Amino acid sequence: MNNVVLEAKNIQKSFTDGKTTVNVIRDLSLQVMQGEFVSIVGSSGSGKSTLLHVLGGLERPNEGMVFLNGQRFDSLGEAERGFQRNEHLGFVYQFHHLLPEFTALENIAMPLMLRKGADFKKVKERAEYLLERVGLSHRMTHQPGELSGGERQRVALARALVTQPKVMLADEPTGNLDRKTAISIFELLSDLRNEFNMSMLIVTHDEQLAKSANRILHMQDGVWV
Ligand SMILES: Nc1ncnc2c1ncn2[C@@H]1O[C@H](COP(=O)(O)OP(=O)(O)OP(=O)(O)O)[C@@H](O)[C@H]1O
Ligand SMILES: [Mg+2]
């Protein structure tokens, strides 16, 4: 199937701080197909995280449009965008953003718990399954402050995957991991991609991860090169 699940058309994003404006994304378009794995590489400050935030509906572009499942996404109101994100997207932030007061299991379960009519027992089972898949069953009741950097990253991955998203957007998902754990995370991602026909858009400095993608995009100063 050649369905486009996520599309960006002529995105521009700038940040204005008093008198100075920084044009971070200058003119970017992108199509991600169902089941496709795309990696984005580029030097620090080139705009990769900013692009991911725009694609994930966490920030609005100044110009251009984002479509999720063929529907306009960027122009939706906050609540509807939040709903669409919860239904269809899994997001792994560059710096985790786990909730410090909650356990690993609760953090993973959170996106499902936020859904209307959530069945607590089923949610718990699903979160436990993901926790096991990222190799952290023995850390179920630990809070993020009691986990190592790599363990926090794996919890963040499990949280992004718990809803079985159509598209996963991940910013350096293996950045803090040793080779062996990074490989097991790639394997998990690729299994889940096959299992659910999930698309993945991954920002990475890891050449091995980048090369295993269907397509590699290179970003520099807010444009593809
Ligand atoms: N909220 C903001 N306000 C002002 N400038 C910003 C903001 N967010 C990002 N920038 C600027 O945009 C540029 C791109 O940032 P971004 O985080 O997208 O880079 P990146 O490619 O993800 O880099 P890295 O590989 O280091 O994570 C940087 O120069 C940064 O200073
Ligand atoms: Mg970044």
PDB file of C-alpha atoms and ligand atoms in Angstrom:
ATOM      1  CA  MET A   1       0.000   0.000   0.000  1.00  0.00           C
ATOM      2  CA  ASN A   2       1.288   3.413  -0.880  1.00  0.00           C
ATOM      3  CA  ASN A   3      -0.692   5.470   1.571  1.00  0.00           C
ATOM      4  CA  VAL A   4       0.822   8.699   2.773  1.00  0.00           C
ATOM      5  CA  VAL A   5       0.259   8.831   6.536  1.00  0.00           C
ATOM      6  CA  LEU A   6       2.147  11.989   7.369  1.00  0.00           C
ATOM      7  CA  GLU A   7       2.787  14.872   5.033  1.00  0.00           C
ATOM      8  CA  ALA A   8       4.385  18.296   5.396  1.00  0.00           C
ATOM      9  CA  LYS A   9       4.073  20.913   2.684  1.00  0.00           C
ATOM     10  CA  ASN A  10       6.430  23.873   2.528  1.00  0.00           C
ATOM     11  CA  ILE A  11       6.980  24.203   6.249  1.00  0.00           C
ATOM     12  CA  GLN A  12       8.622  27.310   7.640  1.00  0.00           C
ATOM     13  CA  LYS A  13       9.266  27.838  11.317  1.00  0.00           C
ATOM     14  CA  SER A  14      10.985  30.779  12.929  1.00  0.00           C
ATOM     15  CA  PHE A  15      11.448  31.951  16.492  1.00  0.00           C
ATOM     16  CA  THR A  16      11.364  35.613  17.343  1.00  0.00           C
ATOM     17  CA  ASP A  17      13.054  36.876  20.457  1.00  0.00           C
ATOM     18  CA  GLY A  18      12.571  40.626  20.758  1.00  0.00           C
ATOM     19  CA  LYS A  19      14.231  42.074  17.676  1.00  0.00           C
ATOM     20  CA  THR A  20      15.926  38.986  16.286  1.00  0.00           C
ATOM     21  CA  THR A  21      14.189  36.318  14.237  1.00  0.00           C
ATOM     22  CA  VAL A  22      15.788  32.938  13.685  1.00  0.00           C
ATOM     23  CA  ASN A  23      14.538  31.019  10.664  1.00  0.00           C
ATOM     24  CA  VAL A  24      14.953  27.454  11.806  1.00  0.00           C
ATOM     25  CA  ILE A  25      12.926  25.562   9.189  1.00  0.00           C
ATOM     26  CA  ARG A  26      13.137  27.412   5.907  1.00  0.00           C
ATOM     27  CA  ASP A  27      11.142  25.401   3.387  1.00  0.00           C
ATOM     28  CA  LEU A  28      10.636  21.725   4.013  1.00  0.00           C
ATOM     29  CA  SER A  29       8.279  19.229   2.481  1.00  0.00           C
ATOM     30  CA  LEU A  30       8.026  15.564   3.328  1.00  0.00           C
ATOM     31  CA  GLN A  31       5.819  12.537   2.786  1.00  0.00           C
ATOM     32  CA  VAL A  32       5.960   9.462   4.981  1.00  0.00           C
ATOM     33  CA  MET A  33       4.248   6.345   3.643  1.00  0.00           C
ATOM     34  CA  GLN A  34       2.450   3.733   5.684  1.00  0.00           C
ATOM     35  CA  GLY A  35       4.983   1.288   7.134  1.00  0.00           C
ATOM     36  CA  GLU A  36       7.925   3.353   5.945  1.00  0.00           C
ATOM     37  CA  PHE A  37      11.018   3.975   8.071  1.00  0.00           C
ATOM     38  CA  VAL A  38      12.672   7.317   7.375  1.00  0.00           C
ATOM     39  CA  SER A  39      15.703   8.623   9.203  1.00  0.00           C
ATOM     40  CA  ILE A  40      16.741  12.251   9.477  1.00  0.00           C
ATOM     41  CA  VAL A  41      20.373  13.161  10.019  1.00  0.00           C
ATOM     42  CA  GLY A  42      21.995  16.564  10.287  1.00  0.00           C
ATOM     43  CA  SER A  43      24.350  18.549  12.453  1.00  0.00           C
ATOM     44  CA  SER A  44      23.403  20.009  15.810  1.00  0.00           C
ATOM     45  CA  GLY A  45      21.176  23.065  15.441  1.00  0.00           C
ATOM     46  CA  SER A  46      20.080  22.235  11.884  1.00  0.00           C
ATOM     47  CA  GLY A  47      16.407  22.123  12.948  1.00  0.00           C
ATOM     48  CA  LYS A  48      15.679  18.414  13.343  1.00  0.00           C
ATOM     49  CA  SER A  49      13.897  18.585  16.703  1.00  0.00           C
ATOM     50  CA  THR A  50      11.977  21.669  15.590  1.00  0.00           C
ATOM     51  CA  LEU A  51      10.741  19.818  12.499  1.00  0.00           C
ATOM     52  CA  LEU A  52       9.664  16.836  14.579  1.00  0.00           C
ATOM     53  CA  HIS A  53       7.756  19.117  16.955  1.00  0.00           C
ATOM     54  CA  VAL A  54       5.947  20.720  14.021  1.00  0.00           C
ATOM     55  CA  LEU A  55       5.136  17.334  12.464  1.00  0.00           C
ATOM     56  CA  GLY A  56       3.909  16.021  15.812  1.00  0.00           C
ATOM     57  CA  GLY A  57       1.611  18.988  16.325  1.00  0.00           C
ATOM     58  CA  LEU A  58       3.548  20.177  19.376  1.00  0.00           C
ATOM     59  CA  GLU A  59       4.335  23.453  17.640  1.00  0.00           C
ATOM     60  CA  ARG A  60       2.640  25.267  14.801  1.00  0.00           C
ATOM     61  CA  PRO A  61       4.542  26.191  11.645  1.00  0.00           C
ATOM     62  CA  ASN A  62       4.650  29.863  10.591  1.00  0.00           C
ATOM     63  CA  GLU A  63       3.977  28.801   7.012  1.00  0.00           C
ATOM     64  CA  GLY A  64       2.987  25.547   5.370  1.00  0.00           C
ATOM     65  CA  MET A  65       0.721  22.655   6.268  1.00  0.00           C
ATOM     66  CA  VAL A  66       0.870  19.299   8.005  1.00  0.00           C
ATOM     67  CA  PHE A  67      -1.491  16.443   7.138  1.00  0.00           C
ATOM     68  CA  LEU A  68      -2.043  13.356   9.256  1.00  0.00           C
ATOM     69  CA  ASN A  69      -3.923  10.510   7.511  1.00  0.00           C
ATOM     70  CA  GLY A  70      -4.788  12.962   4.763  1.00  0.00           C
ATOM     71  CA  GLN A  71      -6.446  15.387   7.190  1.00  0.00           C
ATOM     72  CA  ARG A  72      -5.128  18.846   7.934  1.00  0.00           C
ATOM     73  CA  PHE A  73      -3.446  18.606  11.334  1.00  0.00           C
ATOM     74  CA  ASP A  74      -1.498  21.786  12.103  1.00  0.00           C
ATOM     75  CA  SER A  75      -4.504  24.105  11.991  1.00  0.00           C
ATOM     76  CA  LEU A  76      -6.630  22.098  14.447  1.00  0.00           C
ATOM     77  CA  GLY A  77      -7.365  23.572  17.850  1.00  0.00           C
ATOM     78  CA  GLU A  78      -5.312  22.446  20.851  1.00  0.00           C
ATOM     79  CA  ALA A  79      -7.820  19.848  22.093  1.00  0.00           C
ATOM     80  CA  GLU A  80      -8.462  18.212  18.718  1.00  0.00           C
ATOM     81  CA  ARG A  81      -4.757  18.187  17.901  1.00  0.00           C
ATOM     82  CA  GLY A  82      -4.108  16.519  21.270  1.00  0.00           C
ATOM     83  CA  PHE A  83      -6.763  13.923  20.511  1.00  0.00           C
ATOM     84  CA  GLN A  84      -5.355  13.149  17.035  1.00  0.00           C
ATOM     85  CA  ARG A  85      -1.846  12.928  18.462  1.00  0.00           C
ATOM     86  CA  ASN A  86      -2.970  10.479  21.141  1.00  0.00           C
ATOM     87  CA  GLU A  87      -4.819   8.341  18.571  1.00  0.00           C
ATOM     88  CA  HIS A  88      -2.245   8.197  15.799  1.00  0.00           C
ATOM     89  CA  LEU A  89       1.190   9.405  16.857  1.00  0.00           C
ATOM     90  CA  GLY A  90       3.837   8.170  19.227  1.00  0.00           C
ATOM     91  CA  PHE A  91       6.377  10.795  20.169  1.00  0.00           C
ATOM     92  CA  VAL A  92       9.797  10.195  21.722  1.00  0.00           C
ATOM     93  CA  TYR A  93      11.335  13.484  22.854  1.00  0.00           C
ATOM     94  CA  GLN A  94      15.046  14.176  22.754  1.00  0.00           C
ATOM     95  CA  PHE A  95      14.954  14.671  26.529  1.00  0.00           C
ATOM     96  CA  HIS A  96      12.389  12.074  27.634  1.00  0.00           C
ATOM     97  CA  HIS A  97       9.810  14.306  29.349  1.00  0.00           C
ATOM     98  CA  LEU A  98       8.728  11.549  31.690  1.00  0.00           C
ATOM     99  CA  LEU A  99       6.518  12.551  34.602  1.00  0.00           C
ATOM    100  CA  PRO A 100       8.768  12.495  37.684  1.00  0.00           C
ATOM    101  CA  GLU A 101       6.021  11.718  40.220  1.00  0.00           C
ATOM    102  CA  PHE A 102       4.889   8.568  38.451  1.00  0.00           C
ATOM    103  CA  THR A 103       6.430   5.104  38.180  1.00  0.00           C
ATOM    104  CA  ALA A 104       7.825   3.654  34.960  1.00  0.00           C
ATOM    105  CA  LEU A 105       4.656   1.598  34.506  1.00  0.00           C
ATOM    106  CA  GLU A 106       2.381   4.590  35.115  1.00  0.00           C
ATOM    107  CA  ASN A 107       4.351   6.740  32.676  1.00  0.00           C
ATOM    108  CA  ILE A 108       3.957   4.087  29.984  1.00  0.00           C
ATOM    109  CA  ALA A 109       0.249   3.649  30.727  1.00  0.00           C
ATOM    110  CA  MET A 110      -0.484   7.396  30.731  1.00  0.00           C
ATOM    111  CA  PRO A 111      -1.419   7.904  27.026  1.00  0.00           C
ATOM    112  CA  LEU A 112      -3.990   5.104  27.319  1.00  0.00           C
ATOM    113  CA  MET A 113      -5.253   6.224  30.727  1.00  0.00           C
ATOM    114  CA  LEU A 114      -6.018   9.639  29.244  1.00  0.00           C
ATOM    115  CA  ARG A 115      -8.478   8.056  26.830  1.00  0.00           C
ATOM    116  CA  LYS A 116     -12.167   8.190  27.527  1.00  0.00           C
ATOM    117  CA  GLY A 117     -13.510   5.007  29.110  1.00  0.00           C
ATOM    118  CA  ALA A 118     -10.043   3.479  29.599  1.00  0.00           C
ATOM    119  CA  ASP A 119     -10.164  -0.062  30.992  1.00  0.00           C
ATOM    120  CA  PHE A 120      -7.626   0.075  33.808  1.00  0.00           C
ATOM    121  CA  LYS A 121      -6.886  -3.667  33.813  1.00  0.00           C
ATOM    122  CA  LYS A 122      -6.288  -3.831  30.055  1.00  0.00           C
ATOM    123  CA  VAL A 123      -4.191  -0.662  30.128  1.00  0.00           C
ATOM    124  CA  LYS A 124      -2.029  -2.124  32.890  1.00  0.00           C
ATOM    125  CA  GLU A 125      -1.529  -5.374  30.964  1.00  0.00           C
ATOM    126  CA  ARG A 126      -0.563  -3.500  27.819  1.00  0.00           C
ATOM    127  CA  ALA A 127       1.861  -1.224  29.729  1.00  0.00           C
ATOM    128  CA  GLU A 128       3.417  -4.273  31.410  1.00  0.00           C
ATOM    129  CA  TYR A 129       3.876  -5.901  28.013  1.00  0.00           C
ATOM    130  CA  LEU A 130       5.681  -2.829  26.642  1.00  0.00           C
ATOM    131  CA  LEU A 131       7.790  -2.568  29.787  1.00  0.00           C
ATOM    132  CA  GLU A 132       8.838  -6.177  29.230  1.00  0.00           C
ATOM    133  CA  ARG A 133       9.570  -5.542  25.541  1.00  0.00           C
ATOM    134  CA  VAL A 134      11.993  -2.741  26.447  1.00  0.00           C
ATOM    135  CA  GLY A 135      13.621  -5.029  29.030  1.00  0.00           C
ATOM    136  CA  LEU A 136      12.534  -3.180  32.150  1.00  0.00           C
ATOM    137  CA  SER A 137      10.046  -5.435  33.932  1.00  0.00           C
ATOM    138  CA  HIS A 138      12.295  -5.320  36.995  1.00  0.00           C
ATOM    139  CA  ARG A 139      11.986  -1.512  37.163  1.00  0.00           C
ATOM    140  CA  MET A 140       8.203  -1.316  37.047  1.00  0.00           C
ATOM    141  CA  THR A 141       7.717   0.707  40.234  1.00  0.00           C
ATOM    142  CA  HIS A 142      10.761   2.963  39.871  1.00  0.00           C
ATOM    143  CA  GLN A 143      10.247   6.657  39.262  1.00  0.00           C
ATOM    144  CA  PRO A 144      12.249   8.363  36.485  1.00  0.00           C
ATOM    145  CA  GLY A 145      14.682   9.832  39.057  1.00  0.00           C
ATOM    146  CA  GLU A 146      15.541   6.273  40.109  1.00  0.00           C
ATOM    147  CA  LEU A 147      16.327   5.116  36.565  1.00  0.00           C
ATOM    148  CA  SER A 148      19.487   5.456  34.482  1.00  0.00           C
ATOM    149  CA  GLY A 149      19.491   7.677  31.366  1.00  0.00           C
ATOM    150  CA  GLY A 150      19.161   4.691  29.040  1.00  0.00           C
ATOM    151  CA  GLU A 151      16.385   3.187  31.160  1.00  0.00           C
ATOM    152  CA  ARG A 152      14.470   6.460  31.037  1.00  0.00           C
ATOM    153  CA  GLN A 153      14.876   6.464  27.271  1.00  0.00           C
ATOM    154  CA  ARG A 154      13.449   2.961  27.043  1.00  0.00           C
ATOM    155  CA  VAL A 155      10.479   3.960  29.222  1.00  0.00           C
ATOM    156  CA  ALA A 156       9.884   6.922  26.876  1.00  0.00           C
ATOM    157  CA  LEU A 157       9.939   4.546  23.900  1.00  0.00           C
ATOM    158  CA  ALA A 158       7.484   2.186  25.554  1.00  0.00           C
ATOM    159  CA  ARG A 159       5.203   5.140  26.331  1.00  0.00           C
ATOM    160  CA  ALA A 160       5.281   6.187  22.659  1.00  0.00           C
ATOM    161  CA  LEU A 161       4.432   2.677  21.516  1.00  0.00           C
ATOM    162  CA  VAL A 162       1.749   1.767  24.045  1.00  0.00           C
ATOM    163  CA  THR A 163      -1.069   3.183  21.892  1.00  0.00           C
ATOM    164  CA  GLN A 164       0.065   1.256  18.769  1.00  0.00           C
ATOM    165  CA  PRO A 165       0.508   4.495  16.842  1.00  0.00           C
ATOM    166  CA  LYS A 166       0.340   4.717  13.070  1.00  0.00           C
ATOM    167  CA  VAL A 167       3.429   6.877  13.055  1.00  0.00           C
ATOM    168  CA  MET A 168       6.242   7.098  15.532  1.00  0.00           C
ATOM    169  CA  LEU A 169       8.305  10.275  15.650  1.00  0.00           C
ATOM    170  CA  ALA A 170      11.468   9.760  17.650  1.00  0.00           C
ATOM    171  CA  ASP A 171      14.224  12.218  18.443  1.00  0.00           C
ATOM    172  CA  GLU A 172      17.498  10.364  19.111  1.00  0.00           C
ATOM    173  CA  PRO A 173      15.770   7.298  20.573  1.00  0.00           C
ATOM    174  CA  THR A 174      19.038   5.429  21.126  1.00  0.00           C
ATOM    175  CA  GLY A 175      21.217   8.420  21.999  1.00  0.00           C
ATOM    176  CA  ASN A 176      22.047   7.276  25.544  1.00  0.00           C
ATOM    177  CA  LEU A 177      22.170   3.559  24.964  1.00  0.00           C
ATOM    178  CA  ASP A 178      25.054   1.111  24.724  1.00  0.00           C
ATOM    179  CA  ARG A 179      25.369  -0.820  21.445  1.00  0.00           C
ATOM    180  CA  LYS A 180      23.723  -3.992  22.720  1.00  0.00           C
ATOM    181  CA  THR A 181      20.685  -2.167  24.119  1.00  0.00           C
ATOM    182  CA  ALA A 182      20.493   0.085  21.049  1.00  0.00           C
ATOM    183  CA  ILE A 183      20.372  -2.999  18.796  1.00  0.00           C
ATOM    184  CA  SER A 184      17.642  -4.583  20.903  1.00  0.00           C
ATOM    185  CA  ILE A 185      15.660  -1.326  20.656  1.00  0.00           C
ATOM    186  CA  PHE A 186      16.058  -1.272  16.824  1.00  0.00           C
ATOM    187  CA  GLU A 187      14.826  -4.850  16.754  1.00  0.00           C
ATOM    188  CA  LEU A 188      11.834  -3.951  18.890  1.00  0.00           C
ATOM    189  CA  LEU A 189      11.033  -0.990  16.639  1.00  0.00           C
ATOM    190  CA  SER A 190      11.346  -3.050  13.510  1.00  0.00           C
ATOM    191  CA  ASP A 191       9.156  -5.856  14.957  1.00  0.00           C
ATOM    192  CA  LEU A 192       6.479  -3.345  15.895  1.00  0.00           C
ATOM    193  CA  ARG A 193       6.731  -1.685  12.523  1.00  0.00           C
ATOM    194  CA  ASN A 194       6.065  -5.034  10.846  1.00  0.00           C
ATOM    195  CA  GLU A 195       3.425  -6.060  13.357  1.00  0.00           C
ATOM    196  CA  PHE A 196       1.331  -2.883  13.061  1.00  0.00           C
ATOM    197  CA  ASN A 197       2.508  -1.496   9.723  1.00  0.00           C
ATOM    198  CA  MET A 198       3.756   1.484  11.720  1.00  0.00           C
ATOM    199  CA  SER A 199       5.707   4.281  10.046  1.00  0.00           C
ATOM    200  CA  MET A 200       8.773   5.648  11.768  1.00  0.00           C
ATOM    201  CA  LEU A 201      10.500   8.978  11.404  1.00  0.00           C
ATOM    202  CA  ILE A 202      13.649   8.956  13.457  1.00  0.00           C
ATOM    203  CA  VAL A 203      16.210  11.673  14.071  1.00  0.00           C
ATOM    204  CA  THR A 204      19.532  10.056  14.762  1.00  0.00           C
ATOM    205  CA  HIS A 205      23.287  10.448  14.820  1.00  0.00           C
ATOM    206  CA  ASP A 206      23.619   6.682  14.870  1.00  0.00           C
ATOM    207  CA  GLU A 207      24.822   5.644  11.415  1.00  0.00           C
ATOM    208  CA  GLN A 208      23.766   2.056  11.842  1.00  0.00           C
ATOM    209  CA  LEU A 209      20.220   3.067  12.747  1.00  0.00           C
ATOM    210  CA  ALA A 210      20.114   5.656   9.939  1.00  0.00           C
ATOM    211  CA  LYS A 211      21.280   3.090   7.389  1.00  0.00           C
ATOM    212  CA  SER A 212      18.669   0.544   8.339  1.00  0.00           C
ATOM    213  CA  ALA A 213      15.959   3.015   7.236  1.00  0.00           C
ATOM    214  CA  ASN A 214      14.160   2.823   3.871  1.00  0.00           C
ATOM    215  CA  ARG A 215      15.213   6.405   3.237  1.00  0.00           C
ATOM    216  CA  ILE A 216      17.707   8.835   4.785  1.00  0.00           C
ATOM    217  CA  LEU A 217      17.068  12.587   4.701  1.00  0.00           C
ATOM    218  CA  HIS A 218      19.876  15.035   5.370  1.00  0.00           C
ATOM    219  CA  MET A 219      19.061  18.354   6.949  1.00  0.00           C
ATOM    220  CA  GLN A 220      21.176  21.466   7.044  1.00  0.00           C
ATOM    221  CA  ASP A 221      20.122  24.947   8.167  1.00  0.00           C
ATOM    222  CA  GLY A 222      16.444  24.108   7.923  1.00  0.00           C
ATOM    223  CA  VAL A 223      16.374  22.581   4.423  1.00  0.00           C
ATOM    224  CA  TRP A 224      17.039  19.158   2.919  1.00  0.00           C
ATOM    225  CA  VAL A 225      20.448  18.822   1.299  1.00  0.00           C
TER     226      VAL A 225
HETATM  227  N1  LIG B   1      11.991  27.880  21.223  1.00  0.00           N
HETATM  228  C1  LIG B   1      13.045  28.369  20.550  1.00  0.00           C
HETATM  229  N2  LIG B   1      13.327  29.694  20.552  1.00  0.00           N
HETATM  230  C2  LIG B   1      14.375  30.173  19.862  1.00  0.00           C
HETATM  231  N3  LIG B   1      15.217  29.440  19.120  1.00  0.00           N
HETATM  232  C3  LIG B   1      14.984  28.124  19.082  1.00  0.00           C
HETATM  233  C4  LIG B   1      13.905  27.503  19.792  1.00  0.00           C
HETATM  234  N4  LIG B   1      13.929  26.181  19.555  1.00  0.00           N
HETATM  235  C5  LIG B   1      14.994  25.961  18.753  1.00  0.00           C
HETATM  236  N5  LIG B   1      15.630  27.125  18.454  1.00  0.00           N
HETATM  237  C6  LIG B   1      16.820  27.268  17.615  1.00  0.00           C
HETATM  238  O1  LIG B   1      16.615  26.558  16.427  1.00  0.00           O
HETATM  239  C7  LIG B   1      17.793  25.919  15.996  1.00  0.00           C
HETATM  240  C8  LIG B   1      17.487  24.459  15.718  1.00  0.00           C
HETATM  241  O2  LIG B   1      17.173  23.800  16.935  1.00  0.00           O
HETATM  242  P1  LIG B   1      16.782  22.264  16.986  1.00  0.00           P
HETATM  243  O3  LIG B   1      16.576  21.909  18.411  1.00  0.00           O
HETATM  244  O4  LIG B   1      15.667  22.010  16.046  1.00  0.00           O
HETATM  245  O5  LIG B   1      18.124  21.618  16.410  1.00  0.00           O
HETATM  246  P2  LIG B   1      18.532  20.078  16.249  1.00  0.00           P
HETATM  247  O6  LIG B   1      18.829  19.859  14.814  1.00  0.00           O
HETATM  248  O7  LIG B   1      17.503  19.219  16.877  1.00  0.00           O
HETATM  249  O8  LIG B   1      19.901  20.008  17.070  1.00  0.00           O
HETATM  250  P3  LIG B   1      20.501  18.830  18.028  1.00  0.00           P
HETATM  251  O9  LIG B   1      21.098  17.787  17.101  1.00  0.00           O
HETATM  252  O10 LIG B   1      21.545  19.538  18.817  1.00  0.00           O
HETATM  253  O11 LIG B   1      19.394  18.292  18.870  1.00  0.00           O
HETATM  254  C9  LIG B   1      18.823  26.142  17.078  1.00  0.00           C
HETATM  255  O12 LIG B   1      19.721  27.122  16.634  1.00  0.00           O
HETATM  256  C10 LIG B   1      18.025  26.627  18.261  1.00  0.00           C
HETATM  257  O13 LIG B   1      18.740  27.573  19.007  1.00  0.00           O
HETATM  258 MG    MG B   2      17.470  18.055  18.540  1.00  0.00          MG
END
